[in-house]
Structures are given as C-alpha cells and as structure tokens.
C-alpha cells in the first residue's frame, strides 16, 4: 500500500521576523492536505498541477479515463492520490459519486495511511493537525440538512472506499464536520471555482465581512496576503471572508450561521446605516441621491420614514407592497438561475420590473446587475457589459471596499470592455487602478496581474498614444486647411491676413 505520509507535503509559512507586516506581504503559502477537481473540470485541468490543459493536443489520461495530466511526471505524482479511486472506476465505469463524496474518500484514505500524524507549522510555537480543526460535532448532529447529507454520504462512501475502511459513525461525523467547516473552494487563474481543498495551517484564519487578508491560488497551493499594514502582527487578527460580501447583512449572517454556526460581529455587520442602504429605494426628490429604507418585517400599511437627508416624505401609499413584490420576484428568479451562466432574458425581466425604484446600493439591485454582467460577458456583448459595469461600479466598490481585490478584478473587466469599445483613456485609468489593487492582493506574478491587468494596460496605453497622435495629426491638418482658406480669401479681397 502506498504511504501518504511519505508523500512530499509541507506548508511554508513566510517568515515574519518582525511584528510589523506591510500590506501585500505573503502570510501563508501552503500545499493542500487534500484536494479534488470538480467533475466538470477534470477534462480541462491537469489533476496534479491544475494547469489548464485545454490547449494540449494530447493530454495524458489515467486508466479509468476520468482524469487528465499535462505530463508524464504529473501522471506519476498524481497516481499516488488517484490510484485507489481509479481501481474502483475501472470496475464500475458508470459509478459517479458526488464531488463531496470523492473529497471525503480521499481524506479517509489519507487519514488511514497515517494522515492524522501530519502537522503543519503556523509559527514557531504553533502547528495544526487534522484533529485540531474545528468540527462543530454538536451542531452537525442537530442540523437536519447535514444529517441527511451524512446518510447519503455514508451510502456512497461504502461503495467507494469499501465497508472495511469506512469510519464508524462518530468518526465519520467528526471528519465530515472538519471538512465542511474548514474546506476552501479551489479557484483557477480567473477566480472561478474548479474544486475543493483542505489546508491545515491556513484553517486558523477566521472570518470577517471586511477582511484584512486575501486568498488566491497558484495551482493547488494557497497564497494568503495581507491587505493592510500591521504594526503589531498577530495571527488572531488575520481575517478572510468565507462568503461573498455582495449581499444583505442579514443574508450574510444567516448564511454564516447555517454553514459555519456563528454570527459575524465585524464592523460591516454592526453598521445599521449600511444595513438600511442595502434595502433602500431611491428618494422621490430628484435632487437627492440618498436612499429611503424599506423595512419588510412590518405590514405594508405602516407609514414609511422620510428621507433622512432631504426630508422627502411624499411617497406612494403602496410603495412598500410594490417593493416587496419586486424583491420577491428578484430573489426567486435569481435563485432559480445558474450563477455561472444566468439567462440574460430572465435577468432583463428583473431589471425591467425594478425600473427606477431600487437605490443603486440596494443589494438586490447590485446582485441583479452582477448577474446581467456575467451573462453579457459570457456572450461577448461588450456594449451591454460596459453599460452594466458603469451602472454597478459604485455598488461593487461599496460592498467590497475600494482596495479589495474583487473590486480590482471588476476594474480589469471594465478596462477590457473599454479597450474593446475604443475608450482608451478610460481603460488606462481603470487598469492603473486595478493594477495597484491587485499588486497588493495577489502579487505581480499572478495571471490576473501579468496576463490580464498589465497586458491590457500596455495595449490600452499604446492605443491611447495612437489616439493622441491621430488627434494631433487631425488638428494640424485642419489648421493647415483653415490657413489655406484664409490666405485664399485674403488674396481675393486684397487684404493682408492677421496671424496669431
């Protein structure tokens, strides 16, 4: 039997000799304790190094035909992890367990091969093993949805790992809990999810909706960078975000409680004004840009508060019921669509129904425009994409923060659209902003920087210079033409032209 303990695996924590940490500094570089590619990504990425192999004419495959490798070396290394499941799939070619089942199976195999003894260094005083990860066993046992998942999971695992290697019920619950609470979505160079991964040392990082650190990936290696300066660095102060920040405060807290069994108390979640703006409509005063909060927890016939900025109060009596209907339709329609490939016609219907009612910072307005942008970019509708991004730019900046890498990625997309639409000056401005943000969040070596922002900036700058030269040429051409006309006119009239 192959020994997973002997497999070269070790996290490298960048040494922080001083307690002072600068923004952009790498805090963690860690290889996964376990990882897996999602089924839909196995044909596109190398199973070992996760390089995109869609351009490889003859990618190597394993005996079961389900995984791909970019080289013979990657196939040999990858077989250390894949060989057990490969044998099962060769015997049962139609057996397709869920991604979570595959992930759990790999963890069980690794733990049975000595994985419980693997530790990962955090600093000079602390390290983490698999048993050190938070499991929330009491919460898992009380959660009906996760109890049902465990029942189905156990059935599939029995077929995959076999009854002899299947853990006891208490141990399976503990393993499942540690996986659910601590696993990361594995992201590719475009920040799209392609799999699942579990890391030991990085699991120390807690959540905040206004994080001070950012997670990116180099293949399957996780890289964590600080987004702020720390004068007195402490690991207990490092915060990443577990969920998307583009949401209502109440929805984020509900999601965290459901999936991670805690309530966030970060500054964003405690900001009452912020929560009110996320559920607001436009003020009826055309000169006022403030939003008016609509509380959906009260009856529709209850009076609305006046605008806190201008005092406007002449709102329709049925505005709350109208708002409730719009939000219900928006929520149901968006939740019924694929996030990665939303239907543009359905999203357009939502926007038509919203009209001018929702404030630009309303969470459901921002989420709808974000879905419309995804649909437009997927279909290369650059005019629509650029218009949508300009409508949603302030909201994206407001929800993520002006220095957050997600806003930087948004600016890269905007710059690309502006470059395509020949708005070169605007593209240069936005790409410079994106470059500064992403330099801190992902570093200069990340493809989002050198293959996206930097290359687009070079192209946009070149086009802008060409635009300036063309404009200068047109100016001189027109000036010469005007001068000739002036000389011809003065010659006819017998007068001397005035210069200057």
Coordinates of C-alpha atoms in Angstrom, one line a residue:
X1 CA 0.0 0.0 0.0
X2 CA 1.3 3.4 -0.9
X3 CA 2.1 5.6 2.1
X4 CA 0.6 9.1 2.0
X5 CA 2.8 10.2 4.9
X6 CA 5.8 9.7 2.7
X7 CA 4.3 12.0 0.0
X8 CA 6.2 15.3 -0.1
X9 CA 3.9 17.6 1.6
X10 CA 4.7 20.6 3.7
X11 CA 3.4 24.1 4.1
X12 CA 5.8 27.0 4.0
X13 CA 4.9 29.9 6.2
X14 CA 6.7 33.0 5.1
X15 CA 8.9 34.1 8.0
X16 CA 7.8 37.3 9.6
X17 CA 10.8 38.2 11.6
X18 CA 9.3 41.4 12.9
X19 CA 5.9 42.0 14.2
X20 CA 5.4 44.7 11.6
X21 CA 3.7 43.4 8.4
X22 CA 3.1 45.5 5.3
X23 CA 0.1 45.2 3.0
X24 CA 0.8 42.9 0.1
X25 CA 3.1 40.7 2.2
X26 CA 2.6 37.0 1.9
X27 CA 1.4 35.4 5.2
X28 CA 0.9 31.8 4.0
X29 CA 2.0 29.5 1.2
X30 CA 0.5 26.1 1.8
X31 CA 0.0 22.9 -0.1
X32 CA -3.3 21.1 0.5
X33 CA -3.8 18.3 3.0
X34 CA -6.3 17.1 0.4
X35 CA -7.9 18.4 -2.8
X36 CA -10.1 17.4 -5.6
X37 CA -11.2 18.7 -9.0
X38 CA -14.9 19.0 -9.7
X39 CA -16.3 16.6 -12.3
X40 CA -16.9 19.3 -14.8
X41 CA -13.3 20.5 -14.6
X42 CA -11.4 17.1 -14.9
X43 CA -11.2 17.3 -18.7
X44 CA -9.9 20.9 -18.6
X45 CA -7.2 20.9 -15.8
X46 CA -4.3 18.7 -15.0
X47 CA -5.2 16.6 -12.0
X48 CA -1.8 17.2 -10.4
X49 CA -0.6 20.7 -11.1
X50 CA -4.0 22.1 -12.1
X51 CA -2.6 23.8 -15.2
X52 CA -5.2 24.4 -17.9
X53 CA -4.8 21.6 -20.5
X54 CA -7.4 22.7 -23.0
X55 CA -4.6 23.8 -25.4
X56 CA -2.7 20.5 -25.0
X57 CA -3.4 18.4 -28.1
X58 CA -2.8 15.0 -26.4
X59 CA -3.3 15.3 -22.6
X60 CA -2.4 12.1 -20.8
X61 CA -5.2 10.1 -19.2
X62 CA -5.4 7.6 -16.4
X63 CA -6.7 4.0 -16.8
X64 CA -10.2 4.9 -15.7
X65 CA -10.3 7.7 -18.3
X66 CA -11.7 10.3 -15.8
X67 CA -8.6 12.4 -15.0
X68 CA -6.1 14.2 -17.3
X69 CA -2.5 15.1 -16.9
X70 CA -0.3 17.6 -18.7
X71 CA 2.9 15.4 -18.5
X72 CA 4.2 12.0 -17.6
X73 CA 5.7 13.4 -14.4
X74 CA 2.3 14.8 -13.3
X75 CA 0.7 11.5 -14.0
X76 CA 3.2 9.6 -11.9
X77 CA 2.8 12.1 -9.0
X78 CA -1.0 12.2 -9.4
X79 CA -1.4 8.5 -9.3
X80 CA -0.2 8.5 -5.7
X81 CA -3.5 10.1 -4.9
X82 CA -5.7 8.8 -7.6
X83 CA -4.8 5.1 -7.8
X84 CA -7.4 3.8 -5.3
X85 CA -10.4 5.6 -6.8
X86 CA -9.1 4.7 -10.3
X87 CA -9.4 1.0 -9.5
X88 CA -13.0 1.5 -8.3
X89 CA -13.9 3.4 -11.5
X90 CA -12.3 0.7 -13.7
X91 CA -14.5 -1.9 -12.1
X92 CA -17.6 0.4 -12.1
X93 CA -17.4 2.8 -15.1
X94 CA -20.9 4.1 -14.5
X95 CA -20.4 4.9 -10.8
X96 CA -20.3 8.7 -10.4
X97 CA -20.2 9.7 -6.8
X98 CA -20.7 13.4 -5.8
X99 CA -17.8 15.8 -5.5
X100 CA -18.1 15.8 -1.7
X101 CA -18.1 12.0 -1.6
X102 CA -14.9 11.9 -3.7
X103 CA -13.3 14.6 -1.4
X104 CA -14.3 12.7 1.8
X105 CA -13.0 9.4 0.3
X106 CA -9.6 10.9 -0.4
X107 CA -9.4 12.3 3.1
X108 CA -10.4 8.9 4.6
X109 CA -7.7 7.1 2.6
X110 CA -5.1 9.6 3.7
X111 CA -6.1 9.5 7.3
X112 CA -6.0 5.7 7.3
X113 CA -2.5 5.9 5.8
X114 CA -1.1 8.0 8.7
X115 CA -2.6 11.4 7.8
X116 CA -3.6 12.0 11.4
X117 CA 0.1 12.5 12.2
X118 CA 0.8 15.1 9.6
X119 CA 1.2 18.6 11.1
X120 CA 1.7 22.0 9.5
X121 CA 3.6 24.8 11.1
X122 CA 1.8 28.1 11.8
X123 CA 4.6 29.9 13.6
X124 CA 7.5 29.0 16.0
X125 CA 5.1 28.0 18.7
X126 CA 2.1 26.5 17.0
X127 CA 1.2 23.9 14.4
X128 CA -2.0 22.2 13.3
X129 CA -3.0 18.6 12.6
X130 CA -6.3 17.3 11.2
X131 CA -7.7 16.6 14.6
X132 CA -7.1 20.3 15.6
X133 CA -9.6 21.6 13.0
X134 CA -12.9 22.8 14.3
X135 CA -15.6 20.1 13.8
X136 CA -18.8 21.5 15.3
X137 CA -20.0 18.0 16.0
X138 CA -22.9 19.0 18.3
X139 CA -24.1 21.5 15.6
X140 CA -23.7 18.9 12.8
X141 CA -25.8 16.4 14.8
X142 CA -28.6 19.0 15.3
X143 CA -28.6 20.1 11.7
X144 CA -31.4 18.2 9.8
X145 CA -29.9 19.1 6.3
X146 CA -26.5 17.9 7.2
X147 CA -27.8 14.7 8.9
X148 CA -29.5 13.9 5.6
X149 CA -26.3 14.6 3.7
X150 CA -24.4 12.3 6.0
X151 CA -26.8 9.4 5.4
X152 CA -26.4 9.7 1.6
X153 CA -22.7 10.3 2.0
X154 CA -22.2 7.1 4.0
X155 CA -24.0 5.1 1.4
X156 CA -21.8 6.4 -1.5
X157 CA -18.6 6.1 0.6
X158 CA -19.3 2.5 1.4
X159 CA -19.2 1.8 -2.4
X160 CA -16.1 3.9 -2.9
X161 CA -13.8 3.1 0.0
X162 CA -15.3 -0.2 0.9
X163 CA -17.0 -1.3 4.2
X164 CA -13.7 -2.3 5.9
X165 CA -12.2 1.2 5.5
X166 CA -15.4 3.2 6.2
X167 CA -15.1 5.0 9.5
X168 CA -17.5 4.4 12.4
X169 CA -20.5 6.8 12.6
X170 CA -19.0 9.1 15.3
X171 CA -15.7 9.3 13.4
X172 CA -17.4 10.0 10.1
X173 CA -19.4 12.8 11.7
X174 CA -16.1 14.3 13.1
X175 CA -14.4 14.0 9.7
X176 CA -17.4 15.5 7.9
X177 CA -17.6 18.4 10.3
X178 CA -13.9 19.3 9.9
X179 CA -14.3 19.1 6.2
X180 CA -17.4 21.3 6.0
X181 CA -16.2 24.0 8.3
X182 CA -12.6 24.2 7.0
X183 CA -12.6 23.4 3.3
X184 CA -11.8 26.1 0.6
X185 CA -13.2 26.4 -2.8
X186 CA -10.2 25.8 -5.1
X187 CA -10.0 28.7 -7.7
X188 CA -8.3 28.9 -11.1
X189 CA -6.5 31.9 -12.5
X190 CA -9.8 33.6 -13.4
X191 CA -11.1 33.1 -9.8
X192 CA -13.7 30.5 -10.9
X193 CA -14.3 27.6 -8.6
X194 CA -12.8 24.3 -10.0
X195 CA -12.6 22.1 -6.9
X196 CA -12.3 21.7 -3.2
X197 CA -9.3 21.8 -0.9
X198 CA -8.4 21.4 2.7
X199 CA -5.4 23.1 4.3
X200 CA -4.2 22.6 7.9
X201 CA -2.3 25.8 8.9
X202 CA -4.5 28.3 6.9
X203 CA -7.6 26.9 8.7
X204 CA -6.5 29.2 11.7
X205 CA -7.9 32.2 9.8
X206 CA -11.3 33.5 11.0
X207 CA -14.0 35.3 9.0
X208 CA -14.8 38.9 8.6
X209 CA -17.1 40.6 6.1
X210 CA -14.4 43.4 5.9
X211 CA -11.3 41.1 5.7
X212 CA -7.7 42.2 6.1
X213 CA -6.3 39.3 4.1
X214 CA -7.0 37.8 0.7
X215 CA -6.8 34.2 -0.6
X216 CA -5.6 33.3 -4.0
X217 CA -4.1 30.1 -5.5
X218 CA -1.1 29.1 -7.6
X219 CA -2.2 25.7 -8.9
X220 CA -3.3 23.9 -5.7
X221 CA -1.1 26.0 -3.4
X222 CA -2.9 28.5 -1.4
X223 CA -1.4 32.0 -1.0
X224 CA -2.6 34.4 1.6
X225 CA -1.6 38.1 1.5
X226 CA -2.2 40.9 4.0
X227 CA -4.4 43.7 2.7
X228 CA -3.4 46.1 5.5
X229 CA -0.3 47.2 7.4
X230 CA 0.1 45.6 10.8
X231 CA 2.2 47.4 13.3
X232 CA 1.9 44.6 15.8
X233 CA 1.1 41.4 13.9
X234 CA -0.9 38.7 15.5
X235 CA -2.4 35.6 13.8
X236 CA -5.6 36.1 15.8
X237 CA -6.1 39.4 14.0
X238 CA -6.0 37.9 10.5
X239 CA -9.4 37.8 8.8
X240 CA -10.5 36.4 5.4
X241 CA -14.1 36.3 4.1
X242 CA -15.8 32.9 3.9
X243 CA -18.7 34.1 1.8
X244 CA -19.4 36.7 -0.9
X245 CA -19.7 40.2 0.5
X246 CA -22.2 41.3 -2.2
X247 CA -25.3 40.6 -0.1
X248 CA -27.5 41.9 2.7
X249 CA -26.1 42.0 6.2
X250 CA -28.9 39.7 7.3
X251 CA -28.4 37.3 4.5
X252 CA -24.6 37.0 5.2
X253 CA -25.2 36.4 8.9
X254 CA -27.9 33.8 8.1
X255 CA -25.5 32.1 5.7
X256 CA -22.7 32.1 8.2
X257 CA -24.9 30.7 10.9
X258 CA -26.2 28.0 8.6
X259 CA -22.9 26.8 7.2
X260 CA -20.4 27.7 9.9
X261 CA -22.5 28.0 13.1
X262 CA -21.5 31.5 14.1
X263 CA -22.7 35.1 13.7
X264 CA -20.3 37.7 12.4
X265 CA -19.8 40.8 14.5
X266 CA -17.5 42.7 12.1
X267 CA -17.9 46.5 11.6
X268 CA -19.9 45.9 8.4
X269 CA -22.4 43.6 10.2
X270 CA -22.8 46.1 13.1
X271 CA -23.3 49.1 10.8
X272 CA -27.0 50.0 11.0
X273 CA -26.8 52.6 8.2
X274 CA -25.1 50.2 5.9
X275 CA -27.9 47.6 6.6
X276 CA -30.6 50.2 5.8
X277 CA -28.9 51.2 2.5
X278 CA -28.9 47.6 1.4
X279 CA -32.7 47.6 1.5
X280 CA -33.5 51.0 0.2
X281 CA -35.3 52.7 -2.7
X282 CA -34.5 56.0 -4.5
X283 CA -35.6 59.2 -2.8
X284 CA -38.6 60.8 -4.5
X285 CA -36.6 64.1 -4.7
X286 CA -34.7 64.1 -8.0
X287 CA -32.0 66.3 -6.5
X288 CA -31.4 63.9 -3.6
X289 CA -29.1 60.8 -4.0
X290 CA -29.9 59.3 -0.6
X291 CA -31.9 56.1 -0.2
X292 CA -35.1 55.5 1.8
X293 CA -35.1 52.4 3.9
X294 CA -37.9 49.9 3.3
X295 CA -38.5 47.5 6.2
X296 CA -40.1 44.3 5.0
X297 CA -40.6 43.0 8.5
X298 CA -43.6 45.3 9.1
X299 CA -47.0 45.4 7.5
X300 CA -47.5 47.1 4.1
X301 CA -49.9 49.7 5.6
X302 CA -47.3 51.0 8.0
X303 CA -46.0 54.5 7.3
X304 CA -42.6 55.0 5.7
X305 CA -39.8 57.0 7.2
X306 CA -39.0 60.3 5.4
X307 CA -35.6 60.7 3.7
X308 CA -33.0 61.3 6.4
X309 CA -31.1 63.7 4.0
X310 CA -33.7 65.9 2.4
X311 CA -36.8 65.1 4.4
X312 CA -38.8 64.0 1.4
X313 CA -41.9 62.0 2.5
X314 CA -44.4 62.2 -0.3
X315 CA -44.2 58.5 -1.2
X316 CA -47.0 56.4 -2.7
X317 CA -49.0 54.6 0.0
X318 CA -48.4 51.2 -1.8
X319 CA -44.7 51.7 -2.2
X320 CA -43.8 49.1 0.5
X321 CA -46.1 46.4 -1.1
X322 CA -44.6 47.3 -4.6
X323 CA -41.1 47.0 -3.2
X324 CA -42.0 43.6 -1.5
X325 CA -43.3 42.3 -4.9
X326 CA -40.2 43.4 -6.7
X327 CA -37.8 41.9 -4.2
X328 CA -39.7 38.6 -4.1
X329 CA -39.6 38.3 -7.9
X330 CA -35.9 39.3 -8.0
X331 CA -34.9 36.8 -5.3
X332 CA -36.9 33.9 -6.7
X333 CA -35.7 34.5 -10.3
X334 CA -32.0 34.9 -9.4
X335 CA -32.1 31.9 -7.0
X336 CA -33.6 29.8 -9.8
X337 CA -30.7 30.5 -12.2
X338 CA -27.2 29.3 -12.5
X339 CA -24.7 31.8 -11.0
X340 CA -22.1 30.9 -13.7
X341 CA -24.5 31.2 -16.6
X342 CA -27.6 33.3 -15.9
X343 CA -30.2 33.7 -18.5
X344 CA -30.0 37.2 -20.0
X345 CA -33.7 37.4 -20.9
X346 CA -34.7 36.5 -17.3
X347 CA -32.3 39.0 -15.8
X348 CA -33.5 41.6 -18.2
X349 CA -37.1 40.9 -17.0
X350 CA -35.9 41.6 -13.4
X351 CA -34.3 44.9 -14.3
X352 CA -37.5 45.9 -16.2
X353 CA -39.6 45.2 -13.1
X354 CA -37.1 47.0 -10.8
X355 CA -37.2 50.1 -13.1
X356 CA -36.0 53.2 -11.2
X357 CA -37.4 52.0 -7.8
X358 CA -34.3 50.5 -6.2
X359 CA -31.4 52.6 -4.9
X360 CA -28.0 51.9 -6.7
X361 CA -26.7 50.5 -3.4
X362 CA -29.6 48.2 -2.8
X363 CA -28.2 44.7 -2.5
X364 CA -30.7 43.0 -4.9
X365 CA -30.2 45.7 -7.5
X366 CA -26.4 45.2 -7.3
X367 CA -26.8 41.4 -7.5
X368 CA -29.1 41.6 -10.5
X369 CA -26.7 43.9 -12.4
X370 CA -23.9 41.5 -11.4
X371 CA -25.8 38.6 -12.9
X372 CA -26.6 40.6 -16.1
X373 CA -22.8 41.4 -16.4
X374 CA -22.0 37.7 -16.1
X375 CA -24.5 36.9 -18.9
X376 CA -23.2 39.8 -21.1
X377 CA -19.5 38.8 -20.7
X378 CA -20.3 35.1 -21.4
X379 CA -21.8 36.2 -24.8
X380 CA -19.1 38.9 -25.5
X381 CA -21.7 41.6 -25.5
X382 CA -19.2 44.4 -24.7
X383 CA -21.6 47.3 -25.1
X384 CA -24.1 45.8 -22.7
X385 CA -21.3 44.7 -20.3
X386 CA -19.7 48.2 -20.2
X387 CA -23.0 49.9 -19.6
X388 CA -23.9 47.4 -16.8
X389 CA -20.5 47.8 -15.1
X390 CA -20.9 51.6 -15.1
X391 CA -24.3 51.3 -13.5
X392 CA -22.9 48.9 -10.8
X393 CA -19.4 50.3 -10.2
X394 CA -20.3 52.3 -7.1
X395 CA -22.2 49.4 -5.5
X396 CA -19.3 47.0 -6.2
X397 CA -16.8 49.4 -4.6
X398 CA -19.2 50.0 -1.6
X399 CA -19.8 46.3 -0.9
X400 CA -16.2 45.0 -1.3
X401 CA -14.2 48.1 -0.5
X402 CA -12.1 50.4 -2.7
X403 CA -8.9 48.4 -2.0
X404 CA -10.3 44.9 -2.2
X405 CA -9.0 42.6 -5.0
X406 CA -12.6 41.7 -6.0
X407 CA -13.0 45.4 -6.9
X408 CA -9.7 45.3 -8.7
X409 CA -10.9 42.4 -10.8
X410 CA -14.1 44.3 -11.6
X411 CA -11.9 47.2 -12.8
X412 CA -9.9 44.8 -15.0
X413 CA -13.2 43.7 -16.7
X414 CA -14.2 47.3 -17.1
X415 CA -10.9 48.2 -18.6
X416 CA -11.1 45.3 -21.0
X417 CA -14.6 46.4 -22.1
X418 CA -13.5 50.0 -22.6
X419 CA -10.5 48.8 -24.6
X420 CA -12.8 46.8 -26.9
X421 CA -15.1 49.9 -27.2
X422 CA -12.1 52.1 -28.1
X423 CA -12.5 54.2 -24.9
X424 CA -8.7 54.0 -24.4
X425 CA -8.3 56.8 -21.9
X426 CA -10.9 55.4 -19.5
X427 CA -9.4 51.9 -20.0
X428 CA -6.0 53.2 -18.9
X429 CA -7.3 55.0 -15.9
X430 CA -9.3 51.9 -14.6
X431 CA -6.4 49.4 -15.4
X432 CA -3.9 51.6 -13.5
X433 CA -6.3 51.5 -10.5
X434 CA -6.8 47.7 -10.9
X435 CA -3.0 47.1 -11.1
X436 CA -2.4 48.9 -7.8
X437 CA -5.1 47.0 -6.0
X438 CA -4.2 43.6 -7.4
X439 CA -0.5 44.1 -6.7
X440 CA -1.4 44.0 -3.0
X441 CA -4.0 41.3 -3.1
X442 CA -2.5 38.7 -5.4
X443 CA 1.1 39.9 -6.3
X444 CA 2.7 40.7 -9.6
X445 CA 3.2 37.1 -10.6
X446 CA -0.5 36.1 -10.5
X447 CA -2.1 35.8 -14.0
X448 CA -4.7 38.3 -13.0
X449 CA -1.8 40.8 -12.9
X450 CA 0.7 39.9 -15.6
X451 CA -1.7 38.2 -18.1
X452 CA -4.6 40.5 -17.5
X453 CA -4.2 43.9 -16.0
X454 CA -0.6 44.5 -17.1
X455 CA -1.1 43.3 -20.7
X456 CA -4.3 45.1 -21.1
X457 CA -2.7 48.3 -19.7
X458 CA 0.1 48.1 -22.2
X459 CA -2.4 47.7 -25.1
X460 CA -4.6 50.5 -23.8
X461 CA -1.7 52.8 -23.3
X462 CA -0.4 52.1 -26.8
X463 CA -3.9 52.8 -28.2
X464 CA -4.2 56.0 -26.2
X465 CA -0.9 57.3 -27.5
X466 CA -2.0 56.4 -31.1
X467 CA -5.3 58.3 -30.4
X468 CA -3.3 61.3 -29.3
X469 CA -1.1 61.2 -32.4
X470 CA -4.2 60.9 -34.6
X471 CA -5.9 63.8 -32.9
X472 CA -2.7 65.9 -33.2
X473 CA -2.4 65.0 -36.9
X474 CA -6.1 65.9 -37.5
X475 CA -5.6 69.2 -35.6
X476 CA -2.6 70.2 -37.8
X477 CA -4.4 69.1 -40.9
X478 CA -7.4 71.2 -40.1
X479 CA -5.2 74.1 -39.1
X480 CA -3.4 74.0 -42.5
X481 CA -6.7 73.8 -44.3
X482 CA -8.1 76.8 -42.4
X483 CA -4.9 78.7 -43.1
X484 CA -5.1 78.0 -46.8
X485 CA -8.7 79.1 -46.9
X486 CA -7.8 82.2 -45.0
X487 CA -4.9 83.0 -47.4
X488 CA -7.1 82.4 -50.4
X489 CA -9.9 84.6 -49.0
X490 CA -7.5 87.5 -48.2
X491 CA -5.9 87.3 -51.7
X492 CA -9.2 87.7 -53.3
X493 CA -10.1 90.6 -51.1
X494 CA -6.7 92.2 -51.4
X495 CA -6.1 92.3 -47.6
X496 CA -3.2 91.0 -45.5
X497 CA -4.2 88.2 -43.1
X498 CA -3.6 88.7 -39.4
X499 CA -1.5 85.9 -37.8
X500 CA -1.5 84.8 -34.1

